[in-house]
Coordinates of C-alpha atoms (C1' of nucleotides) and ligand atoms in Angstrom, one line a residue:
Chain G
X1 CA -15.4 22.7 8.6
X2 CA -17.7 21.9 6.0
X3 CA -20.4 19.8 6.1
X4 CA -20.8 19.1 2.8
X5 CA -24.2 17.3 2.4
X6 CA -22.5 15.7 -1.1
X7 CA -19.5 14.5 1.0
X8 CA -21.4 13.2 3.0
X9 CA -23.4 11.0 0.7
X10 CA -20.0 10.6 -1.2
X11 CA -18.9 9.3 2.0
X12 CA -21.9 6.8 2.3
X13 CA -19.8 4.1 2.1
X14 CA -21.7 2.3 -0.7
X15 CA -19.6 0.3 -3.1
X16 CA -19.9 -1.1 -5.6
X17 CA -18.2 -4.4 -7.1
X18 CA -16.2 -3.5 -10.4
X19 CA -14.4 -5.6 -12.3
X20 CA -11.0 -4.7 -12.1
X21 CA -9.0 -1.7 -12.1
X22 CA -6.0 -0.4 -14.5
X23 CA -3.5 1.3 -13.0
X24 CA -0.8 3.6 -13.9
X25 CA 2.3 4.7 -11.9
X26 CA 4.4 7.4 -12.8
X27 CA 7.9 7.7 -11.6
X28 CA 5.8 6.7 -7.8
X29 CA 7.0 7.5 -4.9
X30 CA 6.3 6.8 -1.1
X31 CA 3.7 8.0 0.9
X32 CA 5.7 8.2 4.1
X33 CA 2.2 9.3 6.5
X34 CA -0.6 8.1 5.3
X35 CA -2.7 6.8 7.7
X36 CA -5.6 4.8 7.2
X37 CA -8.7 6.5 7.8
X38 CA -10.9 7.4 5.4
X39 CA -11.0 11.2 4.8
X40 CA -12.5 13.5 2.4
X41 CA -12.3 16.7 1.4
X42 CA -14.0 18.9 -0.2
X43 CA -12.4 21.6 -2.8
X44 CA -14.9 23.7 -2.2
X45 CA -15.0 24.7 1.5
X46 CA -11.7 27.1 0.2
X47 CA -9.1 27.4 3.1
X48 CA -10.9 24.9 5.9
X49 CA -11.4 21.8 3.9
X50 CA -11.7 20.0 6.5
X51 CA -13.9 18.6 8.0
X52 CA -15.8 15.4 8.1
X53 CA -14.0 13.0 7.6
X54 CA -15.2 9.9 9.2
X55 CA -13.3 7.0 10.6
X56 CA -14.5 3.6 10.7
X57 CA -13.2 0.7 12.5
X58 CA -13.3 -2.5 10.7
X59 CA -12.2 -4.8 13.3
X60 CA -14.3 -4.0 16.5
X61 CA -12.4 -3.8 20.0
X62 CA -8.9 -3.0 18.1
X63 CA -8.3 0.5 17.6
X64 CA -6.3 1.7 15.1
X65 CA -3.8 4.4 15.5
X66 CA -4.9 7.8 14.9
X67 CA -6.2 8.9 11.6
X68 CA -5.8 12.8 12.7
X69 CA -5.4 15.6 11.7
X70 CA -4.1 15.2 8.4
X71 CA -6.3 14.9 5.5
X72 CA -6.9 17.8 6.2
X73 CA -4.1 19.8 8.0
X74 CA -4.7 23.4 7.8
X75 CA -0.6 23.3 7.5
X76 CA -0.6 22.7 4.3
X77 CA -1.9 25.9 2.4
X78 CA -4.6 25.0 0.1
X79 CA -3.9 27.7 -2.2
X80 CA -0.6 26.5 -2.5
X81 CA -1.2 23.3 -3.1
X82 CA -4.4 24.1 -5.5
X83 CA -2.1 26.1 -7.6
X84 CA 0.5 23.1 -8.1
X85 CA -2.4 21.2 -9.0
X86 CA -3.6 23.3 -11.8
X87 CA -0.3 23.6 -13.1
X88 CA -0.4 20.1 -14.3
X89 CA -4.1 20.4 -14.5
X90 CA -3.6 22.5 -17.3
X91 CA -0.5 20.6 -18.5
X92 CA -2.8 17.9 -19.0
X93 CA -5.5 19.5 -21.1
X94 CA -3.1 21.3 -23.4
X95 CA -1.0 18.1 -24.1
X96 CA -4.1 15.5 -23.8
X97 CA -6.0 18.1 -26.4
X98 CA -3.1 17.8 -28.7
X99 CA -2.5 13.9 -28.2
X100 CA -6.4 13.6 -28.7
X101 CA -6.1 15.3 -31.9
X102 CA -3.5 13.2 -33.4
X103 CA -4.7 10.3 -31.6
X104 CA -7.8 9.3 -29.9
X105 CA -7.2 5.7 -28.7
X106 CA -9.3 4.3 -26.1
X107 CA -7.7 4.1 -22.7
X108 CA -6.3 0.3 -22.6
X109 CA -9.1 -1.8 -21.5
X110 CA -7.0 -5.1 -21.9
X111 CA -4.7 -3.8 -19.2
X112 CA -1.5 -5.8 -18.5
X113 CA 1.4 -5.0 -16.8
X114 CA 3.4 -3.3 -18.5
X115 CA 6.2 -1.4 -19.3
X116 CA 5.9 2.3 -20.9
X117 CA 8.0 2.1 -23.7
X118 CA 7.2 5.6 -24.0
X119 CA 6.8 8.2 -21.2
X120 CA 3.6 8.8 -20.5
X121 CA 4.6 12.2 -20.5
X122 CA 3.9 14.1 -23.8
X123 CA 6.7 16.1 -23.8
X124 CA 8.6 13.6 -25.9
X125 CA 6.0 14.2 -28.5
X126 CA 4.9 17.6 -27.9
X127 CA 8.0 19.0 -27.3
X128 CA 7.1 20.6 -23.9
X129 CA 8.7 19.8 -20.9
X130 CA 6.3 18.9 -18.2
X131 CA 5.9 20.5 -15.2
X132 CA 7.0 17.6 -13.1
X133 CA 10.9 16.1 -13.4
X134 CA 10.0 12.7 -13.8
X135 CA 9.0 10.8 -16.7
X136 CA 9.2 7.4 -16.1
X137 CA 5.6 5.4 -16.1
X138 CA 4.6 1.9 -15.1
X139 CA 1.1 0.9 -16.1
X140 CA -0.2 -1.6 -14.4
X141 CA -3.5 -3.1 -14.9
X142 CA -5.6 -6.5 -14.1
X143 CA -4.9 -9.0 -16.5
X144 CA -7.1 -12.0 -16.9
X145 CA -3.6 -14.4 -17.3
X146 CA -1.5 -15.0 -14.5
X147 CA 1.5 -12.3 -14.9
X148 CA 4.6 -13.1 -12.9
X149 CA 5.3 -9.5 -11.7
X150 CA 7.9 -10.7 -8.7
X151 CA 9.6 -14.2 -9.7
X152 CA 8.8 -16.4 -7.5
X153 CA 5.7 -15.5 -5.4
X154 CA 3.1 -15.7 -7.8
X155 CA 0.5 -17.1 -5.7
X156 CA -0.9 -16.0 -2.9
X157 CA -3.3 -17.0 -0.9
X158 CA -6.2 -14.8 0.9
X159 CA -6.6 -12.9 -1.8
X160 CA -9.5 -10.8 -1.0
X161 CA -10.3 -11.6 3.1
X162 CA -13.3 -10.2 2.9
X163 CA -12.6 -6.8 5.2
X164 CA -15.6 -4.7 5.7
X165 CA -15.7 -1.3 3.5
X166 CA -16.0 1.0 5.9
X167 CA -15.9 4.9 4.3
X168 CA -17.3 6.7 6.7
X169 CA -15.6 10.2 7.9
X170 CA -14.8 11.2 10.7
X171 CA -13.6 14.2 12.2
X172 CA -10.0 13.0 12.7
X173 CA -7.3 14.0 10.4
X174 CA -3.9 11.8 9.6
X175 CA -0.9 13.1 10.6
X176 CA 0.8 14.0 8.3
X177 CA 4.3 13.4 10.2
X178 CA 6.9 13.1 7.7
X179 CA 9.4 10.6 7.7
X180 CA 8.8 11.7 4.1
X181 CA 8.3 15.1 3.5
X182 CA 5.3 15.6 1.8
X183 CA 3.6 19.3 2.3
X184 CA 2.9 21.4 -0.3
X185 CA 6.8 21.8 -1.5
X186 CA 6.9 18.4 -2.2
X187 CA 4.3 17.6 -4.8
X188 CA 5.7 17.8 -7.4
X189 CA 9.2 17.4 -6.7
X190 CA 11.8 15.1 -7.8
X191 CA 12.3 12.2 -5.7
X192 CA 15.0 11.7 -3.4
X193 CA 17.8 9.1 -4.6
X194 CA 16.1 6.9 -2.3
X195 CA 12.6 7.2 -3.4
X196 CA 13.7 6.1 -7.0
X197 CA 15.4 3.4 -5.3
X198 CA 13.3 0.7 -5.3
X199 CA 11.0 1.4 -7.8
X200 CA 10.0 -0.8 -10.3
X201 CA 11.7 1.2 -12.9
X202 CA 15.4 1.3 -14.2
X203 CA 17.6 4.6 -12.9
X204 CA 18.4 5.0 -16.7
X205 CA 14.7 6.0 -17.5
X206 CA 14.3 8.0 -14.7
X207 CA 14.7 12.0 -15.1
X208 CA 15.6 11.8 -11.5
X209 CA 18.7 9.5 -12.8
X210 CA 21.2 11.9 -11.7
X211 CA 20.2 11.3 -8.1
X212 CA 19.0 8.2 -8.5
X213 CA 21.1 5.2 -9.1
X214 CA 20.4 2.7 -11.4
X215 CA 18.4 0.1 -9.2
X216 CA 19.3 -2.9 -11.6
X217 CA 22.2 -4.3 -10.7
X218 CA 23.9 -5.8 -14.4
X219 CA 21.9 -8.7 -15.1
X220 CA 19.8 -8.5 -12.1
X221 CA 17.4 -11.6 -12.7
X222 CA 14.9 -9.7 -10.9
X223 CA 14.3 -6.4 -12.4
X224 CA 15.1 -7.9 -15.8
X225 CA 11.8 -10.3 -15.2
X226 CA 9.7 -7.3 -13.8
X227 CA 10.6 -5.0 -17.2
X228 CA 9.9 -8.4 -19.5
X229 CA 6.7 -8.7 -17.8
X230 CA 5.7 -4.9 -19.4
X231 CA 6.1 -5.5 -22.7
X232 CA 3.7 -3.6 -25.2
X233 CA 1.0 -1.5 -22.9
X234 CA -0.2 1.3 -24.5
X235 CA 1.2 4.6 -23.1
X236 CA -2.5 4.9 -21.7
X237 CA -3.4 6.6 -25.1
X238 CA -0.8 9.4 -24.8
X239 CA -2.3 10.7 -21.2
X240 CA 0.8 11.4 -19.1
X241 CA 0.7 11.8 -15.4
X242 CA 3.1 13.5 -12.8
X243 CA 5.2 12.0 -11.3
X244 CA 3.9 10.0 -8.5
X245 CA 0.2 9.4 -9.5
X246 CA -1.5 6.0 -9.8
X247 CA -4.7 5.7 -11.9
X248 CA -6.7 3.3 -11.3
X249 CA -9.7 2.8 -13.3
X250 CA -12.2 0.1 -13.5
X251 CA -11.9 -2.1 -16.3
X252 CA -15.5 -3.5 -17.4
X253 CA -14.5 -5.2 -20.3
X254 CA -13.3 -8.5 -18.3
X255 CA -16.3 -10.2 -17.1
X256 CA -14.6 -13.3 -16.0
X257 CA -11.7 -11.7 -15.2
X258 CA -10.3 -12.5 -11.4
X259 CA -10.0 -10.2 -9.0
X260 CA -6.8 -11.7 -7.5
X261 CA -4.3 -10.5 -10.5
X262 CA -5.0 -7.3 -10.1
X263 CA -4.7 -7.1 -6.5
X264 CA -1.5 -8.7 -7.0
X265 CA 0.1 -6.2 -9.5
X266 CA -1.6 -3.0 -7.7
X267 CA 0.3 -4.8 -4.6
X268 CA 3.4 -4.7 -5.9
X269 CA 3.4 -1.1 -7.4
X270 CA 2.1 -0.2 -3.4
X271 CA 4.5 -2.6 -1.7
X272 CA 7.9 -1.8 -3.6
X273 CA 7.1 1.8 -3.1
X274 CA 6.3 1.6 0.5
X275 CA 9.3 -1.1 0.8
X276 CA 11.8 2.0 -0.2
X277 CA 9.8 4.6 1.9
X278 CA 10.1 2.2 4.8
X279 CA 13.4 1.1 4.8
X280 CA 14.9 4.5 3.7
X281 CA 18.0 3.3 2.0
X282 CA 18.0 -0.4 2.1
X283 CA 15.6 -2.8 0.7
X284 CA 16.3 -4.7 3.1
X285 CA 12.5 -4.5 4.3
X286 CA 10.7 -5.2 1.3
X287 CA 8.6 -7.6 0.3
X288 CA 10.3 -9.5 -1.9
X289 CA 12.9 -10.0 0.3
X290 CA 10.7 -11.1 2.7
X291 CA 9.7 -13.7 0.1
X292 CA 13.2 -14.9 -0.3
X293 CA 13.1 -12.8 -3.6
X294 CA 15.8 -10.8 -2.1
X295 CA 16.4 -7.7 -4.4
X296 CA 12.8 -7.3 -5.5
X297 CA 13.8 -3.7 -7.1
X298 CA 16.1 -2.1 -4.8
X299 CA 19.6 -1.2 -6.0
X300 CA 22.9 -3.1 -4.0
X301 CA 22.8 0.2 -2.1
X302 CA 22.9 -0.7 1.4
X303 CA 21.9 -4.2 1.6
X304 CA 23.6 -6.0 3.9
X305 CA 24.6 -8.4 1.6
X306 CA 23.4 -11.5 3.2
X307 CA 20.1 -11.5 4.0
X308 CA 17.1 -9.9 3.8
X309 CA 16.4 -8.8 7.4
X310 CA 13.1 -10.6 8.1
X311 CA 10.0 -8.4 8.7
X312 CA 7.8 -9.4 11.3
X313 CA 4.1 -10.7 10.3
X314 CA 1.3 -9.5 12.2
X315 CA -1.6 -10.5 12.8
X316 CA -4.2 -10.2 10.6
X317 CA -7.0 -8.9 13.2
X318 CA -9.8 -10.4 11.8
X319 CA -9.4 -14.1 12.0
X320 CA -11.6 -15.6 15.0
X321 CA -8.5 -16.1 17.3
X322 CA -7.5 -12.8 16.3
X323 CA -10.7 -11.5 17.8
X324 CA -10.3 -13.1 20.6
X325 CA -9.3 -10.6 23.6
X326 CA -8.2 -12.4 26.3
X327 CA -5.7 -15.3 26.8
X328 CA -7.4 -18.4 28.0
X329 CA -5.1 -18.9 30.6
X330 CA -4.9 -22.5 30.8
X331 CA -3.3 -23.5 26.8
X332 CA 0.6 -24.2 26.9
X333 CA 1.3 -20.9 25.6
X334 CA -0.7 -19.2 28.8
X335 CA 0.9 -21.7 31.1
X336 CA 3.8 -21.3 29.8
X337 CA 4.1 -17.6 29.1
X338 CA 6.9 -16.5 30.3
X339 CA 9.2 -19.0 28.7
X340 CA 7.4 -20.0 26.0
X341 CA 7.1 -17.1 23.8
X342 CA 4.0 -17.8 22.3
X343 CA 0.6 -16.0 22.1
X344 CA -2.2 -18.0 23.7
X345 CA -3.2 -20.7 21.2
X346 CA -6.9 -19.8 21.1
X347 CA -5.5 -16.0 20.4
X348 CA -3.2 -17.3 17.5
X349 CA -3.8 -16.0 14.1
X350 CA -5.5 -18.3 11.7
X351 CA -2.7 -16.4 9.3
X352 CA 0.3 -16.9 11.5
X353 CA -0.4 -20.1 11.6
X354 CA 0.4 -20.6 8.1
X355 CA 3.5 -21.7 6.9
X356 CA 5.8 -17.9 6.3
X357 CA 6.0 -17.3 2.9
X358 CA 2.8 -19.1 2.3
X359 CA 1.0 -16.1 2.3
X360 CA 1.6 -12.8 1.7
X361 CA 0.5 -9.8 4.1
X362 CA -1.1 -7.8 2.0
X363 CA -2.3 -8.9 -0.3
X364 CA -5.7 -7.9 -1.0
X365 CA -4.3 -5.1 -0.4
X366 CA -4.1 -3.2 -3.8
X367 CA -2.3 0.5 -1.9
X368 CA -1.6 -0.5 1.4
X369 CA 2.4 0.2 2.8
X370 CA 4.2 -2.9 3.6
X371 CA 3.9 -4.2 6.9
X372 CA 0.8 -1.9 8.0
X373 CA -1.9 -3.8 6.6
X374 CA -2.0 -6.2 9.9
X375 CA -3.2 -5.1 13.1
X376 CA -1.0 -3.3 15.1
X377 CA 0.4 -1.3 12.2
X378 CA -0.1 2.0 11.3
X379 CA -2.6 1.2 8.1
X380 CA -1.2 3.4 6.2
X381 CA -2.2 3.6 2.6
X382 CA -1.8 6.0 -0.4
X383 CA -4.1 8.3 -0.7
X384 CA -6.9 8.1 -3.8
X385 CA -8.4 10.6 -5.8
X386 CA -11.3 9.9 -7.2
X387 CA -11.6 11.5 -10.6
X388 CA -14.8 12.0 -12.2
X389 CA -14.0 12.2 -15.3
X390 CA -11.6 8.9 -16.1
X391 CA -8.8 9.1 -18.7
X392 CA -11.0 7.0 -21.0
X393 CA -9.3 8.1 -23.7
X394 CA -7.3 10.9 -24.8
X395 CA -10.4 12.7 -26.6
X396 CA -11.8 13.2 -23.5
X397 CA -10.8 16.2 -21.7
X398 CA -11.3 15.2 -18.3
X399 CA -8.5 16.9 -17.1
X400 CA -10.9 19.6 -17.0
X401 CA -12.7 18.0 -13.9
X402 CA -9.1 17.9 -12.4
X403 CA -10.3 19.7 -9.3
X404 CA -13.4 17.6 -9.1
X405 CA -11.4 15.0 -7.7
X406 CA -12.4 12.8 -4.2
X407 CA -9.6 12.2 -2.3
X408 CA -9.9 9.4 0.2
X409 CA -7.6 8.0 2.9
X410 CA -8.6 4.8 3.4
X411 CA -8.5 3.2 6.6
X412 CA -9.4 -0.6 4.7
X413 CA -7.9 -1.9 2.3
X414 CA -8.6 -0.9 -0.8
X415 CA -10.2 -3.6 -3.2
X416 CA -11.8 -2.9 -6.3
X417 CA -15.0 -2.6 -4.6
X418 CA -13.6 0.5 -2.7
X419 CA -14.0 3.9 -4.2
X420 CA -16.7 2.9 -6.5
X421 CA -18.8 5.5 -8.1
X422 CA -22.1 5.5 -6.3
X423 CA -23.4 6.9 -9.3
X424 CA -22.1 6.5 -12.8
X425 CA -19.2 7.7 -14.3
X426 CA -16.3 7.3 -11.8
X427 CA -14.2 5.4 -12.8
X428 CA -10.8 6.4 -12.0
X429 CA -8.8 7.0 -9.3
X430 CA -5.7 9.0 -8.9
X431 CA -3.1 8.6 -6.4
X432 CA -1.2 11.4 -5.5
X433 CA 1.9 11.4 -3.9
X434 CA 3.2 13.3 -1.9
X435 CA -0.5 14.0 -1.8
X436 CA -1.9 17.8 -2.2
X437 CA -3.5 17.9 1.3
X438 CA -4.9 21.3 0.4
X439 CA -6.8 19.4 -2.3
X440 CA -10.8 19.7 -1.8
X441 CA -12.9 16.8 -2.2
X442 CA -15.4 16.6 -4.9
X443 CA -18.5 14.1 -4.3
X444 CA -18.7 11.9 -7.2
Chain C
dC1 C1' 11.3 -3.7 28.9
dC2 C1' 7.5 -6.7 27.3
dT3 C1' 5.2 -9.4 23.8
dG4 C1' 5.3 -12.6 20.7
dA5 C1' 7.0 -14.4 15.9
dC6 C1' 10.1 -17.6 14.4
dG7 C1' 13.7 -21.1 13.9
dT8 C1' 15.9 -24.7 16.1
dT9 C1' 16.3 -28.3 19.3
dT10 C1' 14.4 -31.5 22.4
dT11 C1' 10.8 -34.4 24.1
dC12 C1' 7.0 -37.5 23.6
Chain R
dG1 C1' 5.9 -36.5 13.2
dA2 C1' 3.8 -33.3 16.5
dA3 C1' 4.2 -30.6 20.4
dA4 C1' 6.9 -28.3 23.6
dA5 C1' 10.8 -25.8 25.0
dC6 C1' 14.1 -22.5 24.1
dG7 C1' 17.0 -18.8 22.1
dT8 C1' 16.8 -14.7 19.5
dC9 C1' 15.2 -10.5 18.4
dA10 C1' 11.7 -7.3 15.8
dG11 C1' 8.4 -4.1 17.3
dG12 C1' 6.1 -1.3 20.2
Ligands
ZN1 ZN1 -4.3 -19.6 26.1
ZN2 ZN1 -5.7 -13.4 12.6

DNA sequence: CCTGACGTTTTC
DNA sequence: GAAAACGTCAGG
């Protein structure tokens, strides 16, 4: 309902390139709805926080699926959900203030993937329990060396396909179905068994361990890579984060840093977590599986032991064949359409072209669920929070911006370009799952 | 039920 | 070896 003038501008669309982006995933968990337009809300239009959210379509004459009604569902009440948020808010400037004191260590510009020794949660060192059940923390960041987050597929190609930033609101919400439950009750729960599942983190250091199962099977070649990969992060200088929040924030030390690391760890944090979301119990779906790397970081749950069921690739939408609306009529493939199976050859993707397993979907994607980054899926990718104040360091007190936040639902893929401050200081983002819907927007 | 992605087999 | 044909089946 608001027509924010500052959301409005927030919601310009102007990006700006950054350099990289550090990210940090606490105990994360699946957004099961997200859709993929961009959305914004305001914190400050109180009870209607809708509004203007504006859609864009990056590939003209393909429409995607509904962004509705959800960024800003009146369902979810905003008081509610504001309250939860202050709750940690306030978590976070009590325990930051006292981590400051006793240290006040830059935030981890020389981000690599890496483990959290130490939960990011203070309460291991200030003796209060947080507000939020889960402890376990992955920080993930762009590294300028090649870091072999997921065996095997350590190159891919298309990196950054250059996909039009398209931030403009709309009026539309997303749905905010719910395979997943994520209204207001769910923030800052603990995850289902099957939302640990799958995540890049051992059941033993996860609060939620009593429902969920250690994922790393005894000597699991997989999981044992992924946790050597971490070694030695910083606990982003004693900041913790509830459970289910990414940070992302740019990194401007790395001038000649490449942009394709990054997107490849940030895709892994997005596609393991959507893997488990998607495939409920079974990681069968995921990614890595898809890549041959069968148990990517599912537990033996309910795999059916041989084989990774194969997920369909899509189209990516944008190619020039892709583009192409209407079968030529007269290829093989036209002639021969009802036995041949195949899309008209002019109409074939320039991706699906390639070689499976050359490339992977997704992958300049940095948040974007698995197998809803090409056409014809839903889009549907975590939602961002744009803080104002970035955990730069634990001196700041930034927390105190909490509700200052931008949240976005972005309907492109999020690169490092996305979500830049048009002006300054943001520099962090904050994913939220399951997201606080109630949760106003704040032009940076 | 239809489209079309994909793997295998067959044909050229 | 490349293209076509075909069987299978995921996704919608
Ligand atoms: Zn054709
Ligand atoms: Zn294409």
């Amino acid at each position: 309902m608001t027509s924010d003038p500052r959301v409005a501008a927030a919601a310009g669309g102007e990006t700006t390139a950054v350099d990289g982006w550090e990210l940090v995933r606490v105990c994360f968990a699946l957004m099961a709805n997200m859709s993929s337009s961009v959305c914004m809300e305001t914190p400050h239009a109180h009870g209607h926080t809708h509004g203007h959210t504006h859609n864009y379509n990056p590939t003209p004459g393909r429409d995607f699926p509904l962004q509705i009604d959800s960024c800003v569902n009146p369902v979810l009440d905003y008081s509610a959900q504001m309250e939860r948020y202050r709750s940690f808010a306030t978590f976070y400037k009590n325990s930051t203030a006292a981590a400051a004191a006793a240290a006040a260590t830059p935030f981890p510009q020389t981000a690599k993937i890496a483990r959290i020794a130490t939960p990011l949660f203070p309460s291991a060192r200030l003796s209060a329990m947080p507000p939020w059940p889960c402890d376990n923390a992955m920080l993930w960041g762009r590294k300028p060396t090649a870091v072999n987050v997921n065996g095997p597929h350590t190159h891919r190609t298309g990196m950054s396909r250059a996909e039009p930033v398209n931030m403009h609101m709309s009026g539309k919400h997303i749905p905010q179905d719910s395979a997943l439950p994520m209204g207001a009750d769910n923030f800052l729960s603990p995850l289902a068994a099957e939302q640990c599942r799958g995540l890049p983190v051992t059941g033993a250091e996860c609060m939620n361990r009593l429902k969920c199962p250690p994922s790393v099977p005894p000597g699991g070649a997989g999981e044992a890579d992924r946790s050597g990969t971490f070694g030695g992060m910083p606990p982003l200088g004693g900041l913790s984060l509830p459970p289910g929040v990414i940070v992302m924030t740019t990194l401007h030390s790395g001038a000649g840093s490449s942009g394709v690391t990054m997107s490849d760890s940030a895709f892994q944090i997005a596609n393991v977590a959507a893997d488990c979301q998607h495939s409920g119990s079974s990681c069968s779906g995921s990614p890595a599986a898809l890549n041959g790397n069968a148990n990517g970081s599912c537990s033996s749950g309910s795999s059916n032991g041989s084989g990774a069921a194969k997920r369909k690739r899509k189209r990516c939408g944008v190619c020039a064949p892709c583009r192409r609306l209407i079968n030529c009529g007269v290829c093989s493939s036209c002639r021969n359409r009802k036995t041949g199976h195949q899309i008209c050859k002019f109409r074939k993707c320039e991706e699906l072209k390639k070689k499976p397993g050359s490339t992977m979907e997704n992958s300049h994607c940095l948040l974007c669920l698995p197998s809803e980054s090409a056409i014809g899926g839903s889009r549907r990718h975590l939602p961002l929070v744009l803080l104002k104040n970035p955990p730069q360091s634990t001196s700041s007190n930034w927390t105190e911006t909490l509700e200052e936040l931008q949240v976005i639902h972005l309907q492109s893929t999020p690169r490092s370009d996305h979500m830049v401050p048009q002006s300054g200081t943001l520099t962090a983002l904050l994913a939220f799952y399951p997201f606080p819907s109630g949760l106003t927007v704040w032009p940076v």
